[in-house]
Tab-separated table of C-alpha atoms in Angstrom:
chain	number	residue	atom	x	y	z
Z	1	UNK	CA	1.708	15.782	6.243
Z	2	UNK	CA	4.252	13.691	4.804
Z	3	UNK	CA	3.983	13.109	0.651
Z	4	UNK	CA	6.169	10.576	-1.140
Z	5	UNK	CA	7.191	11.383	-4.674
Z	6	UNK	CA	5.435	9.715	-7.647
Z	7	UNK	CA	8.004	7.446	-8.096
Z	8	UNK	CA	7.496	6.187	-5.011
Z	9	UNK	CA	3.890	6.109	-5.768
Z	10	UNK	CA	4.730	4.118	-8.454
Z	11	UNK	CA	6.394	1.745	-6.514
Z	12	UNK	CA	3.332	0.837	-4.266
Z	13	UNK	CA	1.642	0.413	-7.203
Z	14	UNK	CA	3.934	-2.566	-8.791
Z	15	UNK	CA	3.820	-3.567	-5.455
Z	16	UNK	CA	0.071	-3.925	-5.238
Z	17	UNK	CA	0.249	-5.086	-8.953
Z	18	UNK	CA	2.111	-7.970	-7.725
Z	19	UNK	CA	0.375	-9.193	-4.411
Z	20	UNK	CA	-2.904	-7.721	-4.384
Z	21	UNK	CA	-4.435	-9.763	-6.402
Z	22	UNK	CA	-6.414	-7.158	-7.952
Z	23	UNK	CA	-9.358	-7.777	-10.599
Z	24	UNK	CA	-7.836	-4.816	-12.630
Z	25	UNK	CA	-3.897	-2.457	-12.665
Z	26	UNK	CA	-3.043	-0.605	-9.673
Z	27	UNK	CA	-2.753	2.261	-12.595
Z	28	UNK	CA	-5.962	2.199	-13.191
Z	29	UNK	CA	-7.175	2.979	-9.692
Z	30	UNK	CA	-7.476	6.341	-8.587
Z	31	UNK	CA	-5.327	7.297	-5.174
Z	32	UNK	CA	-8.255	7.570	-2.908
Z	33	UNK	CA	-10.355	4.586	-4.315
Z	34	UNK	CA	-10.910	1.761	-1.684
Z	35	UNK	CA	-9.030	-0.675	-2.821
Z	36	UNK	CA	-11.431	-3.464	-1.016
Z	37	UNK	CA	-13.857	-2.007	-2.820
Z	38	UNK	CA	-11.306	-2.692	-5.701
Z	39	UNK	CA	-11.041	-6.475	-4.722
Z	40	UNK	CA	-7.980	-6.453	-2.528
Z	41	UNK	CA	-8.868	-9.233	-0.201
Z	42	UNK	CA	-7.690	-8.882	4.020
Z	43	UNK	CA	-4.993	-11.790	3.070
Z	44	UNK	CA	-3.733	-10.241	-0.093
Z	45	UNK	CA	-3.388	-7.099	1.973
Z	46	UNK	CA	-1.062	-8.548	4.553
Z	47	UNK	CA	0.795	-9.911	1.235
Z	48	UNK	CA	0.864	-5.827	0.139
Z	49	UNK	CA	2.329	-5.100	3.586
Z	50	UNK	CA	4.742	-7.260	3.789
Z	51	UNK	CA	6.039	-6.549	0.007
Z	52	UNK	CA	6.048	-3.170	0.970
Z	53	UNK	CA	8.166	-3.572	4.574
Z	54	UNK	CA	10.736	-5.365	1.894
Z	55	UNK	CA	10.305	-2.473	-1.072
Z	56	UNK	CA	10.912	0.282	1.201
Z	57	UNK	CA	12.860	-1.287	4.064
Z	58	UNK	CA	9.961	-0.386	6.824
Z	59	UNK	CA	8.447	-2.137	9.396
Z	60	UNK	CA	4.919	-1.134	9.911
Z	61	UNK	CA	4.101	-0.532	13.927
Z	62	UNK	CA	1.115	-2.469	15.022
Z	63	UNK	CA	-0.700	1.109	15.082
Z	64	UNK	CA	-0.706	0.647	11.585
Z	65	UNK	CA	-2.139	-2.828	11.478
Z	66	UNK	CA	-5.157	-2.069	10.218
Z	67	UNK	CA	-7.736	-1.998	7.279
Z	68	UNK	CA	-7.554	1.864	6.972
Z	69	UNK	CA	-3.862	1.876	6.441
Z	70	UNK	CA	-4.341	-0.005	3.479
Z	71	UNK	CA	-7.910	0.804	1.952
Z	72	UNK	CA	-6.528	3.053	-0.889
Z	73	UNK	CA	-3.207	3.923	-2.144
Z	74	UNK	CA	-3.187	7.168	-0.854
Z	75	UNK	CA	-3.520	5.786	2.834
Z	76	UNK	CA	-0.925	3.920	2.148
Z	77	UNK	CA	1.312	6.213	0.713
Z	78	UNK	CA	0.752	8.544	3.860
Z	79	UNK	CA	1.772	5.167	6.196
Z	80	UNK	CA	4.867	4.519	3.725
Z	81	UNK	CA	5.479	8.466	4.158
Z	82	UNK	CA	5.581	8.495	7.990
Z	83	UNK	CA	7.552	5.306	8.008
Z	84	UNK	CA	10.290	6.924	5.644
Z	85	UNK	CA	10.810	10.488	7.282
């Protein structure tokens, strides 16, 4: 499985800090919370996505296009892994 290193961590959180939209600090959300559960909307989550295509110069496949891929940071820091390698 492929891990990205805290500061990159810390990166999708500033990212989801800035376009989630988020009642509360990405920093104060543990990795595997569900971040809908969290109050990231669907459309602030295609804001996250495409932040994070520009932050870490990815493109995510359509495979990807979906709610899973973004319901906690730790599923996205797995996609953002695999994307990277």
């Amino acid at each position: 499985m492929e891990t990205l290193s805290a500061a990159d961590v810390a990166r999708i959180r500033e990212v989801l800090d800035k376009f989630g939209k988020l009642p509360l600090p990405a920093s104060n959300i543990e990795g595997s919370a569900d971040l809908y559960d969290s109050g990231l909307t669907s459309h602030a989550s295609v804001n996250v996505m495409i932040a994070l295509e520009d932050e870490f110069d990815i493109e995510f496949p359509d495979a990807m296009l979906q709610k899973a891929t973004f319901a906690s940071i730790e599923s996205i820091a797995t996609a953002v892994a695999q994307l990277t390698d």
